[in-house]
Amino acid sequence: DGGIASYVEYLNRNRTAVHSEPIFITGERDNVQVEVCFQYFDGYSERLFSFVNNINTREGGSHVAGFRAALTKCINRYASDDVVPKNLREKMGGDDVREGLTCVISVRVPNPQFEGQTKSKLGNSEVKSIVETVCNEKLGAYLEQNPGVARAILGKVVEAARARDAAR
């Protein structure tokens, strides 16, 4: 779907991207459809927009937790590979991985359960593992097949980890 990919490009239009093409991941499991698109830029904030059945989940929820877990895991797994020199192998946390990230997550869930006062947070716990599994597989493969993009992202994440370490 070019929809969320062009949305990510639009959101990053006035920023300097770390890698030229947004990364688009899609998959389905147990009737849950997952679409994630993200791109890193040279800033420090995280901009994440999440949707369930086209409803904006401003407070995130299990689908966002699943993506964040997979992203951190994939980048750390790639970092511990032979491609990365030893001095860059410090364990990078979720905050480092999310720095400078623009992301749109969209899931279709047959029976969504929303939480919170404004019903803007997805509560279905099974969706976390579905999103995490889809993203782990697809992002892992993407990073392997696109080492240039992987290195660019890794450089950004390592820089964030070093800055956080220096601030301590």
CSV table of C-alpha atoms in Angstrom, one decimal:
chain,number,residue,atom,x,y,z
A,1,ASP,CA,0.0,0.0,0.0
A,2,GLY,CA,1.5,3.3,-1.1
A,3,GLY,CA,-0.8,5.0,1.4
A,4,ILE,CA,1.3,4.9,4.6
A,5,ALA,CA,4.6,5.0,2.7
A,6,SER,CA,3.7,8.3,1.1
A,7,TYR,CA,2.4,9.5,4.5
A,8,VAL,CA,5.9,8.8,6.0
A,9,GLU,CA,7.5,10.6,3.1
A,10,TYR,CA,5.2,13.5,3.6
A,11,LEU,CA,5.9,13.7,7.3
A,12,ASN,CA,9.7,13.7,6.6
A,13,ARG,CA,9.5,16.1,3.6
A,14,ASN,CA,11.3,19.0,5.5
A,15,ARG,CA,13.9,16.7,7.2
A,16,THR,CA,17.1,15.1,6.1
A,17,ALA,CA,16.5,11.3,5.8
A,18,VAL,CA,19.1,8.9,7.1
A,19,HIS,CA,18.1,6.4,4.3
A,20,SER,CA,16.4,7.5,1.1
A,21,GLU,CA,13.4,5.0,0.9
A,22,PRO,CA,11.0,4.5,3.8
A,23,ILE,CA,11.0,0.8,4.9
A,24,PHE,CA,7.6,-0.8,4.4
A,25,ILE,CA,6.6,-4.0,6.2
A,26,THR,CA,3.4,-5.9,5.7
A,27,GLY,CA,2.1,-9.3,6.8
A,28,GLU,CA,-0.9,-11.1,8.1
A,29,ARG,CA,-1.4,-13.7,10.9
A,30,ASP,CA,-4.5,-15.0,12.6
A,31,ASN,CA,-6.7,-12.6,10.6
A,32,VAL,CA,-4.7,-9.6,11.8
A,33,GLN,CA,-3.2,-7.5,9.0
A,34,VAL,CA,-0.1,-5.5,9.8
A,35,GLU,CA,1.4,-2.6,7.9
A,36,VAL,CA,4.3,-0.6,9.2
A,37,CYS,CA,6.3,2.0,7.4
A,38,PHE,CA,9.2,4.0,8.9
A,39,GLN,CA,12.1,6.1,8.0
A,40,TYR,CA,14.9,7.6,10.1
A,41,PHE,CA,15.8,11.3,9.9
A,42,ASP,CA,18.6,13.3,11.4
A,43,GLY,CA,16.5,14.7,14.3
A,44,TYR,CA,16.1,13.5,17.9
A,45,SER,CA,12.4,13.0,18.4
A,46,GLU,CA,10.3,10.0,17.6
A,47,ARG,CA,7.2,10.6,15.6
A,48,LEU,CA,4.9,7.6,15.6
A,49,PHE,CA,1.3,7.4,14.4
A,50,SER,CA,-0.7,4.3,15.0
A,51,PHE,CA,-4.1,3.1,13.7
A,52,VAL,CA,-6.4,0.2,14.3
A,53,ASN,CA,-9.0,-0.4,11.6
A,54,ASN,CA,-8.3,3.2,10.4
A,55,ILE,CA,-9.0,4.6,14.0
A,56,ASN,CA,-6.2,6.7,15.2
A,57,THR,CA,-4.8,5.2,18.4
A,58,ARG,CA,-3.1,8.2,19.9
A,59,GLU,CA,-2.1,6.4,23.0
A,60,GLY,CA,-0.7,3.5,21.1
A,61,GLY,CA,-1.2,0.1,22.6
A,62,SER,CA,-0.2,-3.5,21.9
A,63,HIS,CA,0.5,-3.0,18.2
A,64,VAL,CA,3.0,-0.2,19.0
A,65,ALA,CA,4.6,-2.3,21.8
A,66,GLY,CA,5.0,-5.1,19.3
A,67,PHE,CA,6.7,-2.9,16.7
A,68,ARG,CA,9.0,-1.3,19.2
A,69,ALA,CA,10.1,-4.6,20.6
A,70,ALA,CA,10.8,-6.0,17.2
A,71,LEU,CA,12.7,-2.9,16.0
A,72,THR,CA,15.0,-2.9,19.1
A,73,LYS,CA,15.6,-6.6,18.8
A,74,CYS,CA,16.3,-6.5,15.0
A,75,ILE,CA,18.7,-3.6,15.2
A,76,ASN,CA,20.6,-5.2,18.2
A,77,ARG,CA,20.7,-8.5,16.4
A,78,TYR,CA,22.1,-6.9,13.3
A,79,ALA,CA,24.6,-4.9,15.5
A,80,SER,CA,26.0,-8.0,17.1
A,81,ASP,CA,26.7,-9.5,13.7
A,82,ASP,CA,30.2,-9.4,12.1
A,83,VAL,CA,29.4,-6.3,10.2
A,84,VAL,CA,29.7,-4.1,13.2
A,85,PRO,CA,33.1,-3.3,14.7
A,86,LYS,CA,33.5,-4.2,18.4
A,87,ASN,CA,33.5,-0.6,19.6
A,88,LEU,CA,30.0,-0.1,18.2
A,89,ARG,CA,28.5,-3.2,19.9
A,90,GLU,CA,27.3,-1.5,23.1
A,91,LYS,CA,23.8,-2.7,23.8
A,92,MET,CA,21.4,-0.1,22.4
A,93,GLY,CA,18.2,0.6,24.2
A,94,GLY,CA,14.7,1.3,22.9
A,95,ASP,CA,15.2,5.0,23.4
A,96,ASP,CA,18.3,5.0,21.1
A,97,VAL,CA,16.5,2.9,18.5
A,98,ARG,CA,13.5,5.3,18.4
A,99,GLU,CA,15.5,8.5,18.2
A,100,GLY,CA,14.9,10.2,14.8
A,101,LEU,CA,12.2,7.7,13.8
A,102,THR,CA,9.1,8.6,11.8
A,103,CYS,CA,6.8,5.7,11.8
A,104,VAL,CA,3.2,4.8,10.8
A,105,ILE,CA,1.7,1.6,12.1
A,106,SER,CA,-1.7,0.3,10.8
A,107,VAL,CA,-3.3,-2.9,11.8
A,108,ARG,CA,-6.6,-4.5,11.0
A,109,VAL,CA,-8.0,-6.4,13.9
A,110,PRO,CA,-11.2,-8.5,13.7
A,111,ASN,CA,-12.3,-7.7,17.3
A,112,PRO,CA,-10.4,-4.7,18.7
A,113,GLN,CA,-10.6,-4.0,22.4
A,114,PHE,CA,-9.8,-0.4,23.2
A,115,GLU,CA,-8.6,0.9,26.5
A,116,GLY,CA,-8.4,4.3,28.2
A,117,GLN,CA,-10.8,7.2,28.7
A,118,THR,CA,-10.8,8.1,25.0
A,119,LYS,CA,-10.7,4.6,23.7
A,120,SER,CA,-7.4,5.5,21.9
A,121,LYS,CA,-5.3,2.6,23.0
A,122,LEU,CA,-5.4,-0.9,21.7
A,123,GLY,CA,-5.6,-3.5,24.4
A,124,ASN,CA,-5.6,-6.9,22.5
A,125,SER,CA,-2.5,-8.6,23.9
A,126,GLU,CA,-2.3,-11.1,21.1
A,127,VAL,CA,-1.7,-8.3,18.6
A,128,LYS,CA,1.6,-7.4,20.3
A,129,SER,CA,3.1,-10.8,19.4
A,130,ILE,CA,1.6,-10.8,15.9
A,131,VAL,CA,3.1,-7.4,15.1
A,132,GLU,CA,6.4,-8.4,16.7
A,133,THR,CA,6.6,-11.7,14.8
A,134,VAL,CA,5.7,-10.1,11.4
A,135,CYS,CA,8.2,-7.2,12.0
A,136,ASN,CA,11.0,-9.5,13.3
A,137,GLU,CA,10.8,-11.6,10.2
A,138,LYS,CA,10.4,-8.9,7.6
A,139,LEU,CA,12.7,-6.3,9.1
A,140,GLY,CA,15.4,-8.9,9.8
A,141,ALA,CA,15.3,-10.0,6.2
A,142,TYR,CA,15.3,-6.4,5.0
A,143,LEU,CA,18.4,-5.4,7.0
A,144,GLU,CA,20.2,-8.5,5.7
A,145,GLN,CA,19.3,-7.6,2.1
A,146,ASN,CA,20.1,-3.9,2.4
A,147,PRO,CA,23.3,-3.6,4.4
A,148,GLY,CA,23.8,0.1,3.3
A,149,VAL,CA,20.5,1.1,4.8
A,150,ALA,CA,21.2,-1.1,7.9
A,151,ARG,CA,24.5,0.6,8.4
A,152,ALA,CA,23.0,4.0,8.1
A,153,ILE,CA,20.3,3.2,10.7
A,154,LEU,CA,22.9,1.6,12.9
A,155,GLY,CA,25.1,4.7,12.8
A,156,LYS,CA,22.2,6.8,13.8
A,157,VAL,CA,21.3,4.5,16.7
A,158,VAL,CA,24.9,4.2,17.9
A,159,GLU,CA,25.2,8.0,17.9
A,160,ALA,CA,22.1,8.2,20.1
A,161,ALA,CA,23.5,5.6,22.5
A,162,ARG,CA,26.8,7.3,22.7
A,163,ALA,CA,25.2,10.7,23.4
A,164,ARG,CA,23.0,9.2,26.1
A,165,ASP,CA,26.0,7.5,27.6
A,166,ALA,CA,28.0,10.8,27.6
A,167,ALA,CA,25.1,12.6,29.3
A,168,ARG,CA,25.2,10.3,32.3
